[in-house]
mmCIF file of C-alpha atoms in Angstrom:
data_model
loop_
_atom_site.group_PDB
_atom_site.id
_atom_site.type_symbol
_atom_site.label_atom_id
_atom_site.label_comp_id
_atom_site.label_asym_id
_atom_site.label_seq_id
_atom_site.Cartn_x
_atom_site.Cartn_y
_atom_site.Cartn_z
ATOM 1 C CA MET A 7 0.000 0.000 0.000
ATOM 2 C CA PRO A 8 1.455 3.431 -0.932
ATOM 3 C CA ALA A 9 2.448 5.739 1.897
ATOM 4 C CA PRO A 10 -0.056 8.511 2.658
ATOM 5 C CA PRO A 11 0.808 11.927 1.191
ATOM 6 C CA CYS A 12 2.924 14.185 3.396
ATOM 7 C CA LEU A 13 2.568 17.934 2.920
ATOM 8 C CA GLU A 14 4.944 20.642 4.107
ATOM 9 C CA LEU A 15 3.462 24.103 4.643
ATOM 10 C CA PHE A 16 4.939 27.396 5.844
ATOM 11 C CA VAL A 17 2.965 29.643 8.167
ATOM 12 C CA GLU A 18 1.807 32.918 6.630
ATOM 13 C CA THR A 19 2.009 36.176 8.578
ATOM 14 C CA TYR A 20 -1.751 36.713 8.810
ATOM 15 C CA LEU A 21 -2.216 33.282 10.476
ATOM 16 C CA ARG A 22 0.076 34.180 13.379
ATOM 17 C CA GLY A 23 -1.028 32.477 16.602
ATOM 18 C CA ASN A 24 -3.664 30.198 15.020
ATOM 19 C CA ARG A 25 -4.138 26.752 16.461
ATOM 20 C CA ILE A 26 -2.643 24.089 14.216
ATOM 21 C CA ASP A 27 -6.027 22.572 13.320
ATOM 22 C CA SER A 28 -7.319 25.985 12.238
ATOM 23 C CA PHE A 29 -4.150 26.553 10.196
ATOM 24 C CA LEU A 30 -4.468 23.181 8.440
ATOM 25 C CA LEU A 31 -8.145 23.783 7.684
ATOM 26 C CA LYS A 32 -7.145 26.915 5.744
ATOM 27 C CA HIS A 33 -4.821 24.866 3.563
ATOM 28 C CA LEU A 34 -6.887 21.679 3.311
ATOM 29 C CA ARG A 35 -10.322 23.041 2.486
ATOM 30 C CA ASN A 36 -11.771 19.664 1.517
ATOM 31 C CA TYR A 37 -11.177 18.334 5.046
ATOM 32 C CA SER A 38 -13.640 18.772 7.907
ATOM 33 C CA PRO A 39 -12.445 20.011 11.325
ATOM 34 C CA TRP A 40 -13.247 16.585 12.789
ATOM 35 C CA ARG A 41 -10.992 14.785 10.299
ATOM 36 C CA ILE A 42 -8.097 17.239 10.690
ATOM 37 C CA GLN A 43 -8.267 16.847 14.464
ATOM 38 C CA ARG A 44 -8.196 13.049 14.141
ATOM 39 C CA ILE A 45 -5.018 13.270 12.049
ATOM 40 C CA ILE A 46 -3.337 15.563 14.585
ATOM 41 C CA GLN A 47 -4.367 13.349 17.518
ATOM 42 C CA ALA A 48 -2.943 10.309 15.662
ATOM 43 C CA GLY A 49 0.466 12.017 15.505
ATOM 44 C CA GLY A 50 0.213 13.039 11.868
ATOM 45 C CA ALA A 51 1.278 16.688 12.283
ATOM 46 C CA ALA A 52 4.523 18.374 13.295
ATOM 47 C CA ILE A 53 5.834 21.935 13.661
ATOM 48 C CA ASP A 54 9.507 22.280 12.691
ATOM 49 C CA ASP A 55 9.798 18.485 13.073
ATOM 50 C CA GLU A 56 8.402 18.540 16.626
ATOM 51 C CA PRO A 57 5.172 16.531 17.136
ATOM 52 C CA ALA A 58 2.141 18.814 17.342
ATOM 53 C CA GLU A 59 -0.858 18.615 19.633
ATOM 54 C CA LEU A 60 -4.331 20.030 19.102
ATOM 55 C CA THR A 61 -3.496 22.998 21.330
ATOM 56 C CA SER A 62 -0.261 23.824 19.486
ATOM 57 C CA ARG A 63 -0.147 27.251 17.854
ATOM 58 C CA VAL A 64 1.753 28.292 14.749
ATOM 59 C CA TYR A 65 3.791 31.403 13.954
ATOM 60 C CA PRO A 66 5.131 32.980 10.754
ATOM 61 C CA GLY A 67 8.021 31.136 9.130
ATOM 62 C CA GLN A 68 7.425 27.846 10.921
ATOM 63 C CA ARG A 69 7.262 24.695 8.817
ATOM 64 C CA VAL A 70 4.217 22.530 9.394
ATOM 65 C CA SER A 71 4.202 18.976 8.075
ATOM 66 C CA VAL A 72 1.112 16.796 7.967
ATOM 67 C CA ARG A 73 0.766 13.168 6.962
ATOM 68 C CA LEU A 74 -2.677 12.586 5.474
ATOM 69 C CA PHE A 75 -3.622 9.197 6.883
ATOM 70 C CA GLU A 76 -7.231 9.795 5.829
ATOM 71 C CA PRO A 77 -8.778 11.137 2.611
ATOM 72 C CA PRO A 78 -10.776 14.391 2.484
ATOM 73 C CA ASP A 79 -14.384 14.142 3.627
ATOM 74 C CA LYS A 80 -15.822 17.364 2.142
ATOM 75 C CA LEU A 81 -14.799 16.644 -1.440
ATOM 76 C CA LEU A 82 -16.868 18.216 -4.200
ATOM 77 C CA GLU A 83 -18.082 15.724 -6.768
ATOM 78 C CA PRO A 84 -15.509 16.070 -9.583
ATOM 79 C CA GLU A 85 -17.079 16.225 -13.055
ATOM 80 C CA ALA A 86 -15.327 16.358 -16.415
ATOM 81 C CA LEU A 87 -17.231 19.345 -17.817
ATOM 82 C CA ASP A 88 -15.938 21.619 -20.557
ATOM 83 C CA PHE A 89 -14.569 25.086 -19.831
ATOM 84 C CA GLU A 90 -12.006 27.314 -21.539
ATOM 85 C CA VAL A 91 -8.850 28.142 -19.577
ATOM 86 C CA LEU A 92 -7.593 31.678 -20.272
ATOM 87 C CA TYR A 93 -4.731 31.468 -17.760
ATOM 88 C CA GLU A 94 -3.408 29.083 -15.123
ATOM 89 C CA ASP A 95 -0.538 28.966 -12.644
ATOM 90 C CA ALA A 96 0.115 27.357 -9.259
ATOM 91 C CA TRP A 97 -2.280 29.730 -7.459
ATOM 92 C CA LEU A 98 -5.193 30.511 -9.728
ATOM 93 C CA LEU A 99 -7.213 29.865 -12.861
ATOM 94 C CA VAL A 100 -8.920 32.410 -15.100
ATOM 95 C CA LEU A 101 -11.723 30.804 -17.100
ATOM 96 C CA ASN A 102 -14.198 31.729 -19.810
ATOM 97 C CA LYS A 103 -17.329 30.392 -18.135
ATOM 98 C CA PRO A 104 -19.936 28.999 -20.520
ATOM 99 C CA ALA A 105 -23.552 30.111 -20.271
ATOM 100 C CA GLY A 106 -25.895 27.716 -18.493
ATOM 101 C CA MET A 107 -23.437 26.738 -15.724
ATOM 102 C CA ILE A 108 -23.876 27.810 -12.100
ATOM 103 C CA CYS A 109 -20.693 28.824 -10.292
ATOM 104 C CA HIS A 110 -20.940 26.618 -7.225
ATOM 105 C CA PRO A 111 -23.231 23.923 -5.809
ATOM 106 C CA VAL A 112 -26.273 25.343 -4.078
ATOM 107 C CA GLY A 113 -29.197 23.734 -2.284
ATOM 108 C CA ASP A 114 -30.322 20.574 -4.026
ATOM 109 C CA PHE A 115 -28.052 21.282 -6.998
ATOM 110 C CA GLN A 116 -24.689 19.831 -6.035
ATOM 111 C CA THR A 117 -23.467 18.815 -9.496
ATOM 112 C CA GLU A 118 -22.687 20.289 -12.933
ATOM 113 C CA SER A 119 -21.382 23.533 -11.468
ATOM 114 C CA LEU A 120 -18.162 25.334 -12.332
ATOM 115 C CA CYS A 121 -16.770 24.164 -8.978
ATOM 116 C CA ASN A 122 -17.435 20.528 -9.841
ATOM 117 C CA ALA A 123 -15.688 20.970 -13.189
ATOM 118 C CA VAL A 124 -12.673 22.743 -11.676
ATOM 119 C CA GLN A 125 -12.416 20.127 -8.908
ATOM 120 C CA ALA A 126 -11.906 17.447 -11.582
ATOM 121 C CA HIS A 127 -9.273 19.668 -13.216
ATOM 122 C CA LEU A 128 -7.409 20.179 -9.909
ATOM 123 C CA ASP A 129 -7.562 16.500 -8.978
ATOM 124 C CA ARG A 130 -5.420 15.741 -12.018
ATOM 125 C CA GLN A 131 -2.672 17.931 -10.517
ATOM 126 C CA THR A 132 -2.336 16.346 -7.068
ATOM 127 C CA ALA A 133 -1.230 13.031 -5.590
ATOM 128 C CA ARG A 134 -4.639 12.493 -4.023
ATOM 129 C CA PRO A 135 -8.063 13.849 -5.070
ATOM 130 C CA GLY A 136 -9.187 16.764 -2.952
ATOM 131 C CA LEU A 137 -5.858 18.229 -1.857
ATOM 132 C CA LEU A 138 -6.866 21.392 -3.716
ATOM 133 C CA ARG A 139 -10.343 22.919 -3.651
ATOM 134 C CA PRO A 140 -11.588 25.561 -6.114
ATOM 135 C CA GLY A 141 -12.151 28.959 -4.515
ATOM 136 C CA ILE A 142 -14.925 30.999 -6.138
ATOM 137 C CA VAL A 143 -14.024 34.625 -5.430
ATOM 138 C CA HIS A 144 -16.826 36.243 -7.428
ATOM 139 C CA ARG A 145 -19.725 34.865 -9.422
ATOM 140 C CA LEU A 146 -21.473 35.222 -12.729
ATOM 141 C CA ASP A 147 -25.166 34.462 -13.167
ATOM 142 C CA ARG A 148 -25.938 31.084 -14.676
ATOM 143 C CA GLN A 149 -26.765 32.507 -18.095
ATOM 144 C CA THR A 150 -23.927 35.065 -18.120
ATOM 145 C CA SER A 151 -20.753 33.879 -19.829
ATOM 146 C CA GLY A 152 -17.216 35.203 -19.615
ATOM 147 C CA ALA A 153 -14.107 35.741 -17.519
ATOM 148 C CA ILE A 154 -14.043 34.500 -13.946
ATOM 149 C CA VAL A 155 -11.133 33.889 -11.569
ATOM 150 C CA VAL A 156 -10.932 30.754 -9.419
ATOM 151 C CA THR A 157 -8.205 30.357 -6.796
ATOM 152 C CA LYS A 158 -6.429 27.160 -5.788
ATOM 153 C CA ASP A 159 -5.229 28.009 -2.280
ATOM 154 C CA HIS A 160 -6.465 29.916 0.745
ATOM 155 C CA LEU A 161 -3.965 32.807 0.560
ATOM 156 C CA SER A 162 -4.738 33.584 -3.083
ATOM 157 C CA HIS A 163 -8.447 33.405 -2.282
ATOM 158 C CA ARG A 164 -7.996 35.872 0.572
ATOM 159 C CA GLN A 165 -5.901 38.323 -1.446
ATOM 160 C CA VAL A 166 -8.172 38.366 -4.501
ATOM 161 C CA SER A 167 -11.285 38.593 -2.302
ATOM 162 C CA ILE A 168 -9.850 41.703 -0.634
ATOM 163 C CA GLN A 169 -9.335 43.294 -4.059
ATOM 164 C CA PHE A 170 -12.989 42.662 -4.931
ATOM 165 C CA GLN A 171 -14.187 43.983 -1.562
ATOM 166 C CA GLN A 172 -12.120 47.140 -1.996
ATOM 167 C CA GLU A 173 -13.289 47.496 -5.632
ATOM 168 C CA ARG A 174 -9.724 47.364 -6.971
ATOM 169 C CA ILE A 175 -10.658 44.916 -9.755
ATOM 170 C CA ASP A 176 -11.077 46.183 -13.318
ATOM 171 C CA LYS A 177 -13.935 44.320 -14.949
ATOM 172 C CA ALA A 178 -16.138 45.095 -17.922
ATOM 173 C CA TYR A 179 -18.978 43.376 -19.727
ATOM 174 C CA ILE A 180 -20.427 43.457 -23.211
ATOM 175 C CA ALA A 181 -24.209 43.713 -23.307
ATOM 176 C CA LEU A 182 -26.728 44.036 -26.102
ATOM 177 C CA ALA A 183 -29.469 46.427 -25.006
ATOM 178 C CA GLU A 184 -32.966 46.831 -26.404
ATOM 179 C CA GLY A 185 -33.494 50.075 -28.308
ATOM 180 C CA VAL A 186 -30.983 52.673 -29.469
ATOM 181 C CA LEU A 187 -29.082 54.580 -26.783
ATOM 182 C CA SER A 188 -28.744 58.221 -27.757
ATOM 183 C CA GLU A 189 -25.625 59.055 -25.718
ATOM 184 C CA ASP A 190 -22.231 57.583 -26.607
ATOM 185 C CA GLU A 191 -21.340 57.406 -22.898
ATOM 186 C CA ARG A 192 -23.274 57.754 -19.682
ATOM 187 C CA VAL A 193 -23.102 56.762 -16.046
ATOM 188 C CA VAL A 194 -26.107 55.155 -14.382
ATOM 189 C CA ASP A 195 -26.024 56.041 -10.697
ATOM 190 C CA LEU A 196 -29.103 54.435 -9.141
ATOM 191 C CA PRO A 197 -29.301 52.541 -5.835
ATOM 192 C CA ILE A 198 -30.182 48.858 -6.171
ATOM 193 C CA GLY A 199 -32.059 46.781 -3.619
ATOM 194 C CA GLN A 200 -34.322 43.788 -3.384
ATOM 195 C CA SER A 201 -37.402 43.971 -5.529
ATOM 196 C CA ARG A 202 -40.487 44.352 -3.374
ATOM 197 C CA GLY A 203 -42.471 41.147 -3.331
ATOM 198 C CA ASP A 204 -39.620 38.980 -4.665
ATOM 199 C CA THR A 205 -36.912 37.226 -2.662
ATOM 200 C CA ILE A 206 -34.417 36.842 -5.529
ATOM 201 C CA LEU A 207 -34.755 39.670 -8.043
ATOM 202 C CA MET A 208 -33.383 43.185 -7.707
ATOM 203 C CA SER A 209 -34.670 46.648 -8.473
ATOM 204 C CA ALA A 210 -33.524 50.243 -8.946
ATOM 205 C CA ARG A 211 -37.034 51.571 -8.381
ATOM 206 C CA ALA A 212 -37.824 53.913 -5.506
ATOM 207 C CA ASP A 213 -39.633 51.146 -3.589
ATOM 208 C CA ALA A 214 -36.642 48.737 -3.631
ATOM 209 C CA MET A 215 -35.836 47.325 -0.206
ATOM 210 C CA ASP A 216 -32.434 47.797 1.469
ATOM 211 C CA ALA A 217 -31.142 49.723 -1.556
ATOM 212 C CA LYS A 218 -27.385 50.356 -1.743
ATOM 213 C CA PRO A 219 -25.429 52.851 -3.897
ATOM 214 C CA SER A 220 -24.710 51.378 -7.339
ATOM 215 C CA LYS A 221 -22.923 52.855 -10.328
ATOM 216 C CA THR A 222 -22.373 51.560 -13.886
ATOM 217 C CA ARG A 223 -20.616 53.287 -16.783
ATOM 218 C CA LEU A 224 -22.008 52.542 -20.248
ATOM 219 C CA ARG A 225 -20.143 53.130 -23.511
ATOM 220 C CA VAL A 226 -21.734 52.516 -26.905
ATOM 221 C CA LEU A 227 -19.789 50.115 -29.121
ATOM 222 C CA ARG A 228 -22.248 49.805 -31.995
ATOM 223 C CA ARG A 229 -25.784 50.839 -32.825
ATOM 224 C CA PHE A 230 -28.120 48.571 -34.752
ATOM 225 C CA ALA A 231 -31.617 49.371 -36.011
ATOM 226 C CA ALA A 232 -33.332 48.431 -32.741
ATOM 227 C CA GLN A 233 -30.514 47.399 -30.384
ATOM 228 C CA THR A 234 -27.286 48.864 -28.995
ATOM 229 C CA LEU A 235 -24.089 47.004 -28.192
ATOM 230 C CA VAL A 236 -22.504 48.526 -25.088
ATOM 231 C CA GLU A 237 -19.533 48.087 -22.838
ATOM 232 C CA ALA A 238 -20.779 48.099 -19.239
ATOM 233 C CA LYS A 239 -18.327 48.747 -16.416
ATOM 234 C CA PRO A 240 -19.768 48.267 -12.919
ATOM 235 C CA TYR A 241 -18.083 50.336 -10.222
ATOM 236 C CA THR A 242 -19.995 48.467 -7.516
ATOM 237 C CA GLY A 243 -20.833 44.786 -7.234
ATOM 238 C CA ARG A 244 -24.595 44.473 -6.771
ATOM 239 C CA ASN A 245 -26.466 41.370 -7.829
ATOM 240 C CA HIS A 246 -27.790 41.690 -11.423
ATOM 241 C CA GLN A 247 -26.409 45.259 -11.458
ATOM 242 C CA ILE A 248 -25.924 45.742 -15.203
ATOM 243 C CA ARG A 249 -29.224 44.110 -16.066
ATOM 244 C CA VAL A 250 -31.114 46.179 -13.503
ATOM 245 C CA HIS A 251 -29.471 49.471 -14.505
ATOM 246 C CA LEU A 252 -30.063 48.965 -18.230
ATOM 247 C CA ALA A 253 -33.693 48.066 -17.607
ATOM 248 C CA ALA A 254 -34.101 51.086 -15.319
ATOM 249 C CA ILE A 255 -33.071 53.521 -18.094
ATOM 250 C CA GLY A 256 -35.418 51.885 -20.601
ATOM 251 C CA HIS A 257 -32.950 49.589 -22.386
ATOM 252 C CA PRO A 258 -33.126 46.100 -20.863
ATOM 253 C CA VAL A 259 -30.617 43.471 -21.937
ATOM 254 C CA VAL A 260 -31.800 41.572 -25.009
ATOM 255 C CA ALA A 261 -33.536 38.294 -24.050
ATOM 256 C CA ASP A 262 -33.351 39.084 -20.322
ATOM 257 C CA GLU A 263 -35.533 36.571 -18.523
ATOM 258 C CA TYR A 264 -36.521 38.887 -15.647
ATOM 259 C CA TYR A 265 -36.181 42.623 -16.234
ATOM 260 C CA GLU A 266 -38.272 44.872 -18.479
ATOM 261 C CA THR A 267 -38.190 48.544 -19.450
ATOM 262 C CA GLY A 268 -38.425 50.884 -16.495
ATOM 263 C CA GLY A 269 -37.267 48.226 -14.074
ATOM 264 C CA ARG A 270 -40.519 46.282 -14.171
ATOM 265 C CA LEU A 271 -40.332 42.540 -13.685
ATOM 266 C CA LYS A 272 -41.589 40.184 -16.338
ATOM 267 C CA SER A 273 -44.647 38.114 -15.545
ATOM 268 C CA LYS A 274 -43.999 35.079 -13.430
ATOM 269 C CA ARG A 275 -43.109 32.130 -15.585
ATOM 270 C CA PRO A 276 -44.793 28.733 -15.230
ATOM 271 C CA ALA A 277 -43.494 26.247 -12.702
ATOM 272 C CA VAL A 278 -40.009 25.004 -13.507
ATOM 273 C CA PRO A 279 -39.931 21.436 -14.867
ATOM 274 C CA GLU A 280 -38.042 19.142 -12.509
ATOM 275 C CA GLU A 281 -35.334 18.411 -15.075
ATOM 276 C CA CYS A 282 -34.529 22.112 -15.463
ATOM 277 C CA GLY A 283 -33.278 22.683 -11.935
ATOM 278 C CA GLU A 284 -33.357 26.134 -10.363
ATOM 279 C CA ALA A 285 -35.572 28.933 -11.615
ATOM 280 C CA ASP A 286 -33.119 30.865 -13.778
ATOM 281 C CA GLU A 287 -32.376 27.703 -15.747
ATOM 282 C CA TYR A 288 -35.874 27.607 -17.207
ATOM 283 C CA PRO A 289 -35.404 28.046 -20.980
ATOM 284 C CA ASN A 290 -36.280 31.449 -22.422
ATOM 285 C CA ALA A 291 -38.398 31.966 -25.476
ATOM 286 C CA VAL A 292 -36.347 32.635 -28.623
ATOM 287 C CA ASP A 293 -35.612 36.335 -29.148
ATOM 288 C CA ALA A 294 -36.933 37.104 -32.615
ATOM 289 C CA ALA A 295 -34.245 39.594 -33.629
ATOM 290 C CA THR A 296 -31.168 37.693 -32.466
ATOM 291 C CA GLY A 297 -32.238 34.067 -32.125
ATOM 292 C CA LEU A 298 -30.932 34.051 -28.542
ATOM 293 C CA THR A 299 -32.458 31.955 -25.779
ATOM 294 C CA ARG A 300 -30.443 33.605 -22.974
ATOM 295 C CA HIS A 301 -29.609 37.167 -22.095
ATOM 296 C CA PHE A 302 -26.814 38.877 -24.038
ATOM 297 C CA LEU A 303 -24.351 39.617 -21.250
ATOM 298 C CA HIS A 304 -20.703 38.553 -21.320
ATOM 299 C CA ALA A 305 -17.843 39.352 -18.921
ATOM 300 C CA TYR A 306 -15.215 40.116 -21.533
ATOM 301 C CA ARG A 307 -12.509 41.908 -19.521
ATOM 302 C CA LEU A 308 -10.987 41.180 -16.119
ATOM 303 C CA ALA A 309 -7.839 42.675 -14.574
ATOM 304 C CA PHE A 310 -6.395 42.413 -11.069
ATOM 305 C CA ALA A 311 -3.117 42.202 -9.159
ATOM 306 C CA HIS A 312 -1.713 38.691 -8.918
ATOM 307 C CA PRO A 313 -2.335 37.562 -5.316
ATOM 308 C CA ILE A 314 1.235 36.336 -4.802
ATOM 309 C CA THR A 315 3.523 38.263 -7.175
ATOM 310 C CA GLY A 316 1.573 41.537 -7.210
ATOM 311 C CA GLU A 317 1.861 41.766 -11.008
ATOM 312 C CA TRP A 318 -1.082 43.512 -12.703
ATOM 313 C CA MET A 319 -2.752 40.938 -14.965
ATOM 314 C CA ARG A 320 -5.236 41.568 -17.790
ATOM 315 C CA PHE A 321 -7.527 39.022 -19.446
ATOM 316 C CA ARG A 322 -10.083 39.090 -22.241
ATOM 317 C CA ALA A 323 -12.664 36.368 -22.794
ATOM 318 C CA PRO A 324 -13.783 35.917 -26.424
ATOM 319 C CA LEU A 325 -17.504 36.154 -27.085
ATOM 320 C CA THR A 326 -19.271 32.811 -27.075
ATOM 321 C CA ALA A 327 -20.561 31.354 -30.344
ATOM 322 C CA ASP A 328 -24.229 32.193 -29.679
ATOM 323 C CA LEU A 329 -23.494 35.858 -28.918
ATOM 324 C CA SER A 330 -21.215 36.227 -31.941
ATOM 325 C CA ALA A 331 -23.894 34.661 -34.149
ATOM 326 C CA ALA A 332 -26.478 37.105 -32.771
ATOM 327 C CA LEU A 333 -24.282 40.093 -33.698
ATOM 328 C CA HIS A 334 -23.635 38.724 -37.198
ATOM 329 C CA ARG A 335 -27.367 38.272 -37.649
ATOM 330 C CA LEU A 336 -28.058 41.886 -36.667
ATOM 331 C CA ALA A 337 -25.202 43.145 -38.856
ATOM 332 C CA ARG A 338 -26.594 41.326 -41.913
ATOM 333 C CA GLU A 339 -29.980 42.903 -41.340
ATOM 334 C CA GLN A 340 -28.575 46.380 -40.670
ATOM 335 C CA THR A 341 -30.174 48.790 -43.092
ATOM 336 C CA PRO A 342 -27.888 51.315 -44.757
ATOM 337 C CA GLY A 343 -28.020 54.787 -43.237
ATOM 338 C CA THR A 344 -28.808 53.786 -39.639
ATOM 339 C CA GLY A 345 -25.498 55.257 -38.526
ATOM 340 C CA ASP A 346 -23.871 52.280 -36.844
ATOM 341 C CA GLN A 347 -20.864 53.222 -34.732
ATOM 342 C CA GLU A 348 -17.787 51.059 -34.234
#
């Protein structure tokens, strides 16, 4: 029988004074506290080659070794699902998330998420499945495609999360809006809160509950006969922010399943068939102009400081095939003299 994996870890400054089980839980995120404690009690952990006890504390620069007698017990179900890797190193992945995939397991839906797919990817890089666990730092709605960063270790997750919390991330989306926007650039500065009477959807209307300041810059990329392609840059990180702001100014995202002009919500859809899963997976009707069955929103640009090296990194996610086809369809039907703008 092969020997159990032995890991060597160095204590980071911000974990100064943590108990050894707490420290190991940061690094081994697929292990439960109970299982980590069992390993320590069985003599599987040491600090600078001295046997550790449950009450032992760790300090910066110390070397912690742990022999993993037992496998992880919180392992995500790994699934070989397709995704496009834009960048990868020892600490993080930047992916072009496909539409139709939730970011992480939720409720009764514990499979076919981006986390499940990345777990399978990470398991191919380690001696034992589950030594790495995907860290979702931010999320994209199920039907939104585009660039998303996933971390591999706890320190990278912490550092990138801080950048998002402090709004030091540069991110931009491409959206196709209903109607023709008259201004080449504008800023939508409307508070967003929970839509009254709905526990999931958001609103920029005056009666929104617990509304928080929200700001989005819009820049026109191209005008079609009855739609406008825009770059949308959110300065805040509210749920459904771009979709809500565009709807609020009278230009909802093409094929949006929830939001209408003026921030009104679309009529409640029929009950979701069991095979469809959660509510926002229910298939949309086909948009007549574009042929789309999901909203036209794509996270095309993402830039942030590398969590370990500090280097500023920039990524662009190519448009997905369905969104590209929708633009080609509109371009073919563009009537001369409508004044499209590149």
